[in-house]
Tab-separated table of C-alpha atoms in Angstrom:
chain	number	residue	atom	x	y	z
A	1	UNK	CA	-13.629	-4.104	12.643
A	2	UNK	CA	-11.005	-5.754	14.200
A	3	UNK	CA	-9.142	-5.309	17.597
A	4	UNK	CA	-5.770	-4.677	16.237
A	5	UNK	CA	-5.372	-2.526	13.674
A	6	UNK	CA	-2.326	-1.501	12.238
A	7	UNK	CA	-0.915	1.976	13.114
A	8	UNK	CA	-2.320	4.731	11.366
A	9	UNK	CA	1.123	6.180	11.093
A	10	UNK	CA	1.560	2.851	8.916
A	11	UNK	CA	-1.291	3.727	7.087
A	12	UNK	CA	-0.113	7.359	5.717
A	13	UNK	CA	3.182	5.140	5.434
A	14	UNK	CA	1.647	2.686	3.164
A	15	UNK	CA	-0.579	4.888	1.150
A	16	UNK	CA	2.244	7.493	0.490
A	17	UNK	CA	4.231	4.574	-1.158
A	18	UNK	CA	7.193	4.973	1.241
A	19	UNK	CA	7.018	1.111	2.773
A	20	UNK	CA	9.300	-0.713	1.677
A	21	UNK	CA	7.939	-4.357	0.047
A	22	UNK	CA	7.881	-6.722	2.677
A	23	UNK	CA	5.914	-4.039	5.445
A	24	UNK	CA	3.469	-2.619	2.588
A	25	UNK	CA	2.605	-6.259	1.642
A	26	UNK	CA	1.769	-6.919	5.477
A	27	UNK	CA	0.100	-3.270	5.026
A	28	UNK	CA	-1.947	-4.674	1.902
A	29	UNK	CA	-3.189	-7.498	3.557
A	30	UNK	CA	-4.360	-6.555	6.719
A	31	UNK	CA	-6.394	-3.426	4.531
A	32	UNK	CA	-7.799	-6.290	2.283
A	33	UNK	CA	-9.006	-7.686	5.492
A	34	UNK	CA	-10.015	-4.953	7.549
A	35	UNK	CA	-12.987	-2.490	5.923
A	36	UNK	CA	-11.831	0.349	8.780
A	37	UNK	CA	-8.271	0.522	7.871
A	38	UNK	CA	-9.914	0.044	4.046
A	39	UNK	CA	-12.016	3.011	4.486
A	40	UNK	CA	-8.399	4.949	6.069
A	41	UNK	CA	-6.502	4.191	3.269
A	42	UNK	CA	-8.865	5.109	0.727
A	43	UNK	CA	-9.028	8.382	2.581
A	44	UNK	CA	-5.663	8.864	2.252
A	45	UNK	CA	-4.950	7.915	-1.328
A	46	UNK	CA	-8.145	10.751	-1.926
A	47	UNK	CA	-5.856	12.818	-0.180
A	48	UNK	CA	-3.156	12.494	-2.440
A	49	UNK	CA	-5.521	12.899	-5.528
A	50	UNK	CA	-7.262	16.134	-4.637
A	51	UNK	CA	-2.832	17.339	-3.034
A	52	UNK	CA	-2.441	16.532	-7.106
A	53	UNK	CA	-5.561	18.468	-8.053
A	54	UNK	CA	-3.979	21.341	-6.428
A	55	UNK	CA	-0.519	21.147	-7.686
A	56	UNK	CA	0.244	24.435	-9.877
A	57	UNK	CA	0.641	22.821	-13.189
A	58	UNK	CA	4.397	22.455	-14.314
A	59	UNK	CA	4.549	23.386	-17.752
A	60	UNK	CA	5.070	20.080	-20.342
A	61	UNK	CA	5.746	20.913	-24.232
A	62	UNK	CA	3.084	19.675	-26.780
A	63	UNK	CA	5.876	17.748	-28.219
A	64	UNK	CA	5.490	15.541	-25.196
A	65	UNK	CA	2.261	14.624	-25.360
A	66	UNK	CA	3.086	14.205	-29.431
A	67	UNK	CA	5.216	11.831	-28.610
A	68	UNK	CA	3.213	10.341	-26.072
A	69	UNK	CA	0.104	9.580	-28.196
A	70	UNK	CA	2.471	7.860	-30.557
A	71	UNK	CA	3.334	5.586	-28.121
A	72	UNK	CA	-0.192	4.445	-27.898
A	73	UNK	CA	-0.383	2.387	-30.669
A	74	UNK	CA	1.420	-0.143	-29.577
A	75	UNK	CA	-0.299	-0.326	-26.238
A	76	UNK	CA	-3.402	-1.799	-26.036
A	77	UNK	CA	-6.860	-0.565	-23.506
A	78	UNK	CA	-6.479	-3.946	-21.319
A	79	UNK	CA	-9.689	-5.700	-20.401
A	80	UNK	CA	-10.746	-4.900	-17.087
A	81	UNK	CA	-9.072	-6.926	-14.086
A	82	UNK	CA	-10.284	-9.454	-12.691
A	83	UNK	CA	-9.476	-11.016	-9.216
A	84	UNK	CA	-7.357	-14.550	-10.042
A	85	UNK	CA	-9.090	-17.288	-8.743
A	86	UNK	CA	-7.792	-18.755	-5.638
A	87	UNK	CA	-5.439	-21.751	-5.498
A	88	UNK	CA	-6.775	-25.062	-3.577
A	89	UNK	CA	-5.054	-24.761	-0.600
A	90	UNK	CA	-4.921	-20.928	-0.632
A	91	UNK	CA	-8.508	-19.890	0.058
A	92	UNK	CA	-7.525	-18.355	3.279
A	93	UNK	CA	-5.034	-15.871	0.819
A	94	UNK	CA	-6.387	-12.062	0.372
A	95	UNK	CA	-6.029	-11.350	-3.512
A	96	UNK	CA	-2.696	-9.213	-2.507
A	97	UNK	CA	-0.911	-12.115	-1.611
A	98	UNK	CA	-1.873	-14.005	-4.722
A	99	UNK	CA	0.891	-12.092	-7.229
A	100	UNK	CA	3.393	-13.858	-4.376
A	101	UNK	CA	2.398	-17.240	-4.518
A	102	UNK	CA	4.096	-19.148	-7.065
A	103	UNK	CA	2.575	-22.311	-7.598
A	104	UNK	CA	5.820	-24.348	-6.928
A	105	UNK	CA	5.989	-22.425	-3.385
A	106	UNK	CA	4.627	-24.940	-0.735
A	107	UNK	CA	4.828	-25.372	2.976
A	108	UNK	CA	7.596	-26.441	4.422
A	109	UNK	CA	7.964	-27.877	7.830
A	110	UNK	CA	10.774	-26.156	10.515
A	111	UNK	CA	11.949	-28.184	13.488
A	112	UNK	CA	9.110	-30.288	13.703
A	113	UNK	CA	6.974	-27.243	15.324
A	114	UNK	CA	5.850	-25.317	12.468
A	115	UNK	CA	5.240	-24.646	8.808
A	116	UNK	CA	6.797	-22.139	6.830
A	117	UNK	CA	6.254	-20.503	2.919
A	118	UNK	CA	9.370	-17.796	2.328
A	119	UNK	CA	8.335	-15.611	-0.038
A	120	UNK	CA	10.406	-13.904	-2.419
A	121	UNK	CA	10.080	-10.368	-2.424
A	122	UNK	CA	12.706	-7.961	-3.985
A	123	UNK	CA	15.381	-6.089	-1.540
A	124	UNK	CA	17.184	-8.297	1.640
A	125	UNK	CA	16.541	-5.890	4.441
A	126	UNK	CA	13.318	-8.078	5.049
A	127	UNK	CA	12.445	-11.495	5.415
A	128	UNK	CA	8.899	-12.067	4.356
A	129	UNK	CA	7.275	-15.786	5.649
A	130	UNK	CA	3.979	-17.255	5.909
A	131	UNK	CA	3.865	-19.388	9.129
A	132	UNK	CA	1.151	-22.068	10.067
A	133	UNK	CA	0.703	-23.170	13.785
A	134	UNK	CA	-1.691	-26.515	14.606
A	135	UNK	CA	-3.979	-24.823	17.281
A	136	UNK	CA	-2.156	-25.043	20.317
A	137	UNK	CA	1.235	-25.063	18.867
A	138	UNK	CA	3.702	-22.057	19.685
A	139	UNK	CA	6.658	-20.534	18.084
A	140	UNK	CA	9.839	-21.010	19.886
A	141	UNK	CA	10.540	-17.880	22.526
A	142	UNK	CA	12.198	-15.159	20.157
A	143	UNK	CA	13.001	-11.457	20.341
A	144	UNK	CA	13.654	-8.898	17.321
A	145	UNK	CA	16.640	-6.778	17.167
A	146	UNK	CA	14.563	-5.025	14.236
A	147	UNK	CA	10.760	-4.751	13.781
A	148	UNK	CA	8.625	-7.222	12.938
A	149	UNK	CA	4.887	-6.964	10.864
A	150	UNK	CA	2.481	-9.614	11.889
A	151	UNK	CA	-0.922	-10.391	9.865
A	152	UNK	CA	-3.494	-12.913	10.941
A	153	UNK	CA	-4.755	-14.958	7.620
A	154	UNK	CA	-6.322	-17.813	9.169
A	155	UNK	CA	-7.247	-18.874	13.181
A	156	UNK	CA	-5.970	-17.119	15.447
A	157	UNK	CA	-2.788	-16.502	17.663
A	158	UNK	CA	-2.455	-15.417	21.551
A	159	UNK	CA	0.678	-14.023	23.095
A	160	UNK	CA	1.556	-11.988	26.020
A	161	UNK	CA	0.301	-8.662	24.356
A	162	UNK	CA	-3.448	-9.422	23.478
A	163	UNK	CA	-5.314	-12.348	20.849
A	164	UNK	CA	-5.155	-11.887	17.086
A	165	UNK	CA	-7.638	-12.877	14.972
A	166	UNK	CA	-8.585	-12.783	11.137
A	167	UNK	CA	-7.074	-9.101	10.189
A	168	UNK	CA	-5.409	-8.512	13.194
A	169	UNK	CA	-1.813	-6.520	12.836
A	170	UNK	CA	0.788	-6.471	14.795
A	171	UNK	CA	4.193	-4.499	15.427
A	172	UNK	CA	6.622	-6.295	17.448
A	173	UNK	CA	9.013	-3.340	18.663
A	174	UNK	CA	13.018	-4.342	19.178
A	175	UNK	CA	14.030	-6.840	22.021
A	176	UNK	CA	10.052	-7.644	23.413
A	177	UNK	CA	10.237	-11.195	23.718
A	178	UNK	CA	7.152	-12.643	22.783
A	179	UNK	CA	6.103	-16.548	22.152
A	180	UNK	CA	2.934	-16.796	19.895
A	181	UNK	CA	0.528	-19.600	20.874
A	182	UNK	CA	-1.893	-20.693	18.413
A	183	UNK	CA	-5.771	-20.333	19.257
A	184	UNK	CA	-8.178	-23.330	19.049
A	185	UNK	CA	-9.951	-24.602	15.964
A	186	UNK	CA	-8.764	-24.162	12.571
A	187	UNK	CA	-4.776	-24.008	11.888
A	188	UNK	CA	-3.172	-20.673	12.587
A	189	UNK	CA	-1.723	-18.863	9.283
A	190	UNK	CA	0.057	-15.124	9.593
A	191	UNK	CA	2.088	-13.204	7.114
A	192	UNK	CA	5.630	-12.252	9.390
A	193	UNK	CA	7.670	-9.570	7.510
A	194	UNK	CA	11.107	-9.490	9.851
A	195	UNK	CA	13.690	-6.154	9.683
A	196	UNK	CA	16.705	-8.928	10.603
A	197	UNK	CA	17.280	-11.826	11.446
A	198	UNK	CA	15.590	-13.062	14.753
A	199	UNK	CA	17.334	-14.104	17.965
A	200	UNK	CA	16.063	-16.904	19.786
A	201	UNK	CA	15.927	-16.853	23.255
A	202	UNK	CA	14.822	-20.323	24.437
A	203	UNK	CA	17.290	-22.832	25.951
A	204	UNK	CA	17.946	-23.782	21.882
A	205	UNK	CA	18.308	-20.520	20.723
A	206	UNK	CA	21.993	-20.103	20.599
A	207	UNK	CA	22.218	-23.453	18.936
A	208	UNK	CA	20.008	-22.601	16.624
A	209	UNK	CA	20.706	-18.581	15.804
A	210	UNK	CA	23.603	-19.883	13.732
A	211	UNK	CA	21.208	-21.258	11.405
A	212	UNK	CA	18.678	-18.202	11.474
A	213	UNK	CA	21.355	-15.564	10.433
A	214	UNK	CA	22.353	-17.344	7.816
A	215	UNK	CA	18.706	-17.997	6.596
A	216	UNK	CA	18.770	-21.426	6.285
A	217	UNK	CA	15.634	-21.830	9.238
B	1	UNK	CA	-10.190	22.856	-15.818
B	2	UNK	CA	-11.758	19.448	-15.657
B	3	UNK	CA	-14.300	18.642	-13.323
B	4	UNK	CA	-13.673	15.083	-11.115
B	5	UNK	CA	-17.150	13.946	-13.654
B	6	UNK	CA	-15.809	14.770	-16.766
B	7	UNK	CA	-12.191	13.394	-15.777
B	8	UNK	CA	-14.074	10.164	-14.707
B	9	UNK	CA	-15.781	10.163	-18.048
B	10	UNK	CA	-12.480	10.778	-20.406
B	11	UNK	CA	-11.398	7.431	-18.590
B	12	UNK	CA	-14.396	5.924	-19.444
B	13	UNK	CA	-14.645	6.876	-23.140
B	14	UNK	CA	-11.017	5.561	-23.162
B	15	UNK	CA	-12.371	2.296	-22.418
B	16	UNK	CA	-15.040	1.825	-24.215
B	17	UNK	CA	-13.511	3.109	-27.347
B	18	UNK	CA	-9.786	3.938	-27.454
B	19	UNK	CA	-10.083	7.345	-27.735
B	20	UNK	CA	-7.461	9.694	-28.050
B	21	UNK	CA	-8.856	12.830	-27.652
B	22	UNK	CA	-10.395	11.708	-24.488
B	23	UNK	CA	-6.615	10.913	-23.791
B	24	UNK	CA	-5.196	13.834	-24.463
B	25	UNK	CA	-7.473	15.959	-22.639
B	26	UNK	CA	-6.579	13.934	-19.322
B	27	UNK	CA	-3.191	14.375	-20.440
B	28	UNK	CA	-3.089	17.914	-20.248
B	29	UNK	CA	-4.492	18.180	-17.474
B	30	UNK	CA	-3.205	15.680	-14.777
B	31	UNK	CA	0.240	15.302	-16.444
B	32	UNK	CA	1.683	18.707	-15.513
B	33	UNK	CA	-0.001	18.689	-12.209
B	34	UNK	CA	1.853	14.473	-11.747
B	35	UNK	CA	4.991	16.480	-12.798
B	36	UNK	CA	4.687	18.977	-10.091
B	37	UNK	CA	4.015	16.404	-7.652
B	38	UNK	CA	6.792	14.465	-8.169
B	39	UNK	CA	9.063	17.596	-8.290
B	40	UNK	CA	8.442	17.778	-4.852
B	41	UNK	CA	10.166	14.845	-3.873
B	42	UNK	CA	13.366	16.317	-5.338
B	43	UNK	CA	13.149	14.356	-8.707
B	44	UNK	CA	14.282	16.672	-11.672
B	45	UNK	CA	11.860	18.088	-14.590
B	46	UNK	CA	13.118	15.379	-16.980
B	47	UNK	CA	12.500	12.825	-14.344
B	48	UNK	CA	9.112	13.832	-13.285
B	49	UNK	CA	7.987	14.596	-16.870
B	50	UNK	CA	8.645	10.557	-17.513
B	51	UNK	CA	7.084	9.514	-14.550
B	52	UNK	CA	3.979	11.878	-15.757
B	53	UNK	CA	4.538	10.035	-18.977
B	54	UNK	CA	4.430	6.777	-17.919
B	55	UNK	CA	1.312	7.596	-15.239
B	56	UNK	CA	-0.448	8.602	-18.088
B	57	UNK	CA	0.268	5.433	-20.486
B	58	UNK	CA	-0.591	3.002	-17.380
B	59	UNK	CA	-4.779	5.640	-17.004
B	60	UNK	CA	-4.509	4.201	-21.032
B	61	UNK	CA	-3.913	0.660	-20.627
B	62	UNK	CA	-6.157	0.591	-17.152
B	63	UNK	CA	-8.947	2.366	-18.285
B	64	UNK	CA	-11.020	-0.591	-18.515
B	65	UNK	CA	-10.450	-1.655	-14.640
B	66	UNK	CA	-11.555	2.466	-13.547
B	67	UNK	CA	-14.122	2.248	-11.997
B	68	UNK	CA	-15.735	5.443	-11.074
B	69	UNK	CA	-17.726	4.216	-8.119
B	70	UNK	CA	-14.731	3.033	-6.107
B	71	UNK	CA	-12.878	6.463	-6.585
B	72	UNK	CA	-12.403	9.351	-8.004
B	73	UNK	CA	-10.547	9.823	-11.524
B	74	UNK	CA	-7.577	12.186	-9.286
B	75	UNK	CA	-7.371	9.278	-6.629
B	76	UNK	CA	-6.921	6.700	-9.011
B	77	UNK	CA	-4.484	8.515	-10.932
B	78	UNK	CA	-2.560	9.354	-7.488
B	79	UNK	CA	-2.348	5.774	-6.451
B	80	UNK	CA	-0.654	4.947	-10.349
B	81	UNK	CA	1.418	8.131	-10.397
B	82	UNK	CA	2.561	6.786	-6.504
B	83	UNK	CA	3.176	3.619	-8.264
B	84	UNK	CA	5.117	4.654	-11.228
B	85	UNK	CA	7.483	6.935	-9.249
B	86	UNK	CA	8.982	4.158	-7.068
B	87	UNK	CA	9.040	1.979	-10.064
B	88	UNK	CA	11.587	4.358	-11.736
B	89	UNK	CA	13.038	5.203	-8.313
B	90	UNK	CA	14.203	0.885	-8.061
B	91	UNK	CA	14.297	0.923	-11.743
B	92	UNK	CA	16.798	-2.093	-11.558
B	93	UNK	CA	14.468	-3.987	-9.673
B	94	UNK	CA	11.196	-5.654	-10.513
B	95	UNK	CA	8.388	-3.787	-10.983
B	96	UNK	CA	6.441	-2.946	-8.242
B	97	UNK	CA	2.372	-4.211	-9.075
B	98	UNK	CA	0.905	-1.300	-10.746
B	99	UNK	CA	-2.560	-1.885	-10.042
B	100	UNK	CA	-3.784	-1.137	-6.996
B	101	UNK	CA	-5.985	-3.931	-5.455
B	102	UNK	CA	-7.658	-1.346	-3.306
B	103	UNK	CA	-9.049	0.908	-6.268
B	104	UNK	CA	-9.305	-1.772	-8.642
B	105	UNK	CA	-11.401	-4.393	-7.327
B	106	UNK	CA	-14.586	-4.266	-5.040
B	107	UNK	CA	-14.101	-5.620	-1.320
B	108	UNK	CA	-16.923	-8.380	-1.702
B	109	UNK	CA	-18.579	-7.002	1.733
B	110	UNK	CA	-18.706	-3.366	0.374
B	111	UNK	CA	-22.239	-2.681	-0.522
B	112	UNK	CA	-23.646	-0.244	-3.256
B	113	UNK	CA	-24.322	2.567	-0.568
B	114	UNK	CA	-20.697	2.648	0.502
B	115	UNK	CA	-19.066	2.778	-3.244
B	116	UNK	CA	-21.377	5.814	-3.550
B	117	UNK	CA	-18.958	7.857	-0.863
B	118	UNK	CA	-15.726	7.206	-3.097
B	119	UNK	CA	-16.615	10.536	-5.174
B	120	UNK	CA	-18.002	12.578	-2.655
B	121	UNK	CA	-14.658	11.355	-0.008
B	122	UNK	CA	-12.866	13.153	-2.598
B	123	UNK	CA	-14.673	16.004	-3.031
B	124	UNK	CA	-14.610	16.391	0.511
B	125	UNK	CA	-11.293	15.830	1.172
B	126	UNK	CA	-10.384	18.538	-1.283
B	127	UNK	CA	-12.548	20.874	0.727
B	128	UNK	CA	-10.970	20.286	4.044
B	129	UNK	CA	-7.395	20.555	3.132
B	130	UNK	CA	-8.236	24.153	2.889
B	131	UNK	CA	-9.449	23.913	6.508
B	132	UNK	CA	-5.892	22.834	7.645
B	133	UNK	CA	-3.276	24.955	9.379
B	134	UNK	CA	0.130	26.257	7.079
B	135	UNK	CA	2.133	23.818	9.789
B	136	UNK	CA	-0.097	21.082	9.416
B	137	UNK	CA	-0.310	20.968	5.591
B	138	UNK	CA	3.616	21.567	5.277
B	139	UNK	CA	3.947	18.285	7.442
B	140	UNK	CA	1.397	16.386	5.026
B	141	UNK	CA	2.582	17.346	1.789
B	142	UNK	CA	6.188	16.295	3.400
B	143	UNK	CA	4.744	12.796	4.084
B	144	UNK	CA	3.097	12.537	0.791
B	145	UNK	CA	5.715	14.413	-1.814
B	146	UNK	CA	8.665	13.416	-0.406
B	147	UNK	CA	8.241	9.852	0.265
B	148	UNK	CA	9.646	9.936	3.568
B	149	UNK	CA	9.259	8.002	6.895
B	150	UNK	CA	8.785	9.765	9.573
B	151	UNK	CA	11.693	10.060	11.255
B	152	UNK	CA	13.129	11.669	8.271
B	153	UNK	CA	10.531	13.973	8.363
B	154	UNK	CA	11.147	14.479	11.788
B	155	UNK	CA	15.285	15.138	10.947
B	156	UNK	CA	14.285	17.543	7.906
B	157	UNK	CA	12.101	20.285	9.727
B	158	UNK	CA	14.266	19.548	13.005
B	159	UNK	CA	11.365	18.409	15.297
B	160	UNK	CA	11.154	15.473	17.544
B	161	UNK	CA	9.874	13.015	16.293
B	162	UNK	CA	6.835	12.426	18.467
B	163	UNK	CA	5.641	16.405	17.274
B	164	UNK	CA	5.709	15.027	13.790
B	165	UNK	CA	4.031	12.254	14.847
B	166	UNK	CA	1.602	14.351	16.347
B	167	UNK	CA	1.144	16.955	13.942
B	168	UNK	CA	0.191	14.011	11.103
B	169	UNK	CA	-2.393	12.866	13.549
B	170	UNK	CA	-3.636	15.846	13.848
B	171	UNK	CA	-4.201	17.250	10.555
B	172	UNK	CA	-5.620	13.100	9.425
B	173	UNK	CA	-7.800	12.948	12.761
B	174	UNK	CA	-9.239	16.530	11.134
B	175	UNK	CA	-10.059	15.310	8.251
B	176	UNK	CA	-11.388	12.175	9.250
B	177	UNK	CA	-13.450	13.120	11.503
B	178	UNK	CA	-14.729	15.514	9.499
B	179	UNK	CA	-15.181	12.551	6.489
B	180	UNK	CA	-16.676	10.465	9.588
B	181	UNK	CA	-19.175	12.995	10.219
B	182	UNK	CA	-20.489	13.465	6.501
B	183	UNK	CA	-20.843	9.510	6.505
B	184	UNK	CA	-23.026	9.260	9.452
């Protein structure tokens, strides 16, 4: 069970297929992670299969399902799934994030404090990011004009609302400044999905804001 | 009428042996019921009969990865009909990943006993939505047919936000604790 869980409004959000990509993968991960919220969504995706049991049937001509089975020739019964093994490296990764990781992705390092992996998820209104903090390291001082989805991989993280651990989800709400401080022990590594560019606030941040709105850092 | 067993076991005979009565028996029954569903979130009959279409084509090719212990044959044939519809919703854009990691593969922790509730959640859960209020269900089957956030929820039956907010918990903290209860 963990200490942060993400909002169960999030939840119905998520299970209802109404996040967009970058907040449902946060969504996906922190559930891979976190057998409570599991055990919620699960719930709520029974939910929607017994709402479906109940539908009064709209009416579908047998030529449709004619046309249907013909299809079926030419699409095969796959074999069942498996889970893809995990990439050196990448053992921290839940098996959602694994369809994401292209094997040329790698960690890149960001003015000297941090590392970062974009990842490349359809739409622009997000900007999806794996950081990684050395323990002890923070994040520059920043504030959101949009919101922000935060999911502990690896480690943990402290700022000034709580300590996130393994599973741990966060929603950073508009202009809360916040500066992220890596726990102790093992590197820190979160999933960040970001509604708009960020604003830093620190004595660099207009320097540097330039460079964030036009994606380059 | 299909019971949630025999659904589950049309999937399974699918599987084993490509079978396409087994097929079209699930097709008749979950496809018109998909194409209701997806009616109510304003798609067209033409629209919603291809997204039943396609559901149904994706419980062929998946069969194999069912798996009856992890949930029921209505829940995973939600979670692919969910899928389907917002892949032809952003049909220009890349497919969304139509298997669902949650009802496809087992949490490692997750232990025998637990997997044995995925049937019975259902079963439940269909038996409780009776139990909820006219109000409460409308604002539900909002969230879940019309693919909505809630603040367009909110804008749509003209109600603060924080009331739809509040209804949803509601009618969810209901049924969960009532799914909490029968777990204990």
């Amino acid at each position: 069970m963990s200490r942060h869980p993400a909002p169960e409004e999030l939840l119905f959000d998520y299970a209802s297929g109404a996040l967009p990509d970058g907040p449902a993968l946060a969504v996906a991960l922190h559930v891979a992670l976190d057998p409570d919220s599991r055990r919620a969504v699960e719930r709520l995706h029974a939910l929607g299969g017994a709402l479906i049991e109940r539908e009064i049937e709209a009416p579908i001509d047998d030529a449709v399902l004619a046309r249907t089975m013909a299809r079926l020739d030419d699409v095969p019964v796959e074999p069942r799934a498996v889970t893809a093994a995990r990439r050196p490296g990448f053992e921290w990764a839940p098996p959602p994030l694994a369809p994401h990781l292209r094997p040329d992705m790698n960690w890149r390092r960001i003015l000297g404090k941090f590392d970062e992996i974009r990842l490349d998820l359809p739409g622009d209104a997000y900007r999806v990011s794996l950081l990684r903090l050395e323990p002890g390291r923070g994040l520059p001082e920043h504030k959101h004009p949009g919101y922000e989805y935060t999911v502990c991989l690896q480690g943990g993280y402290t700022d000034a609302t709580g300590s996130y651990s393994v599973g741990d989800f966060a929603v950073g709400p508009g202009e809360q400044r916040h500066e992220p401080i890596a726990d102790p022990g093992e590197p820190c590594i979160a999933l960040i999905v970001v509604e708009k560019p960020i604003v830093l606030t620190g004595p660099w941040g207009r320097w540097l804001n330039p460079l964030v709105s036009r994606g380059i850092i | 009428m299909l019971s949630a067993d025999e659904a589950a076991d049309l999937i399974e005979v699918i599987a084993a042996r490509q079978d396409r009565a087994a097929f079209a028996s699930l097709f008749r029954h979950f496809a018109p019921r998909i194409k209701a569903f997806i009616m109510r979130g304003g798609a067209d009959a033409e629209s919603a009969q291809e997204v039943s279409q396609e559901a149904l084509i994706m419980v062929w090719r998946k069969a194999a990865s069912f798996d009856r212990s992890r949930a029921s044959a209505a829940t995973w044939i939600y979670t692919i009909a969910r899928n389907k519809r917002i892949d032809l919703l952003r049909r220009n854009a890349r497919p969304i990943d139509t298997e669902d990691w949650l009802t496809v593969f087992a949490p490692e922790e997750e232990t025998a006993d637990k997997s044995i509730l995925a049937g019975q959640t259902y079963t439940r859960v269909k038996e409780l939505l009776g139990g909820l209020s006219a109000d409460q269900l409308v604002v539900i089957q909002k969230a879940f047919f019309e693919d909505k956030t809630h603040t367009v929820i909110a804008e749509e039956l003209s109600l603060p936000l924080g009331t739809v907010k509040s209804r949803i918990r509601l009618a969810l903290g209901r049924l969960r604790e009532a799914l909490e209860k029968d777990e204990t």
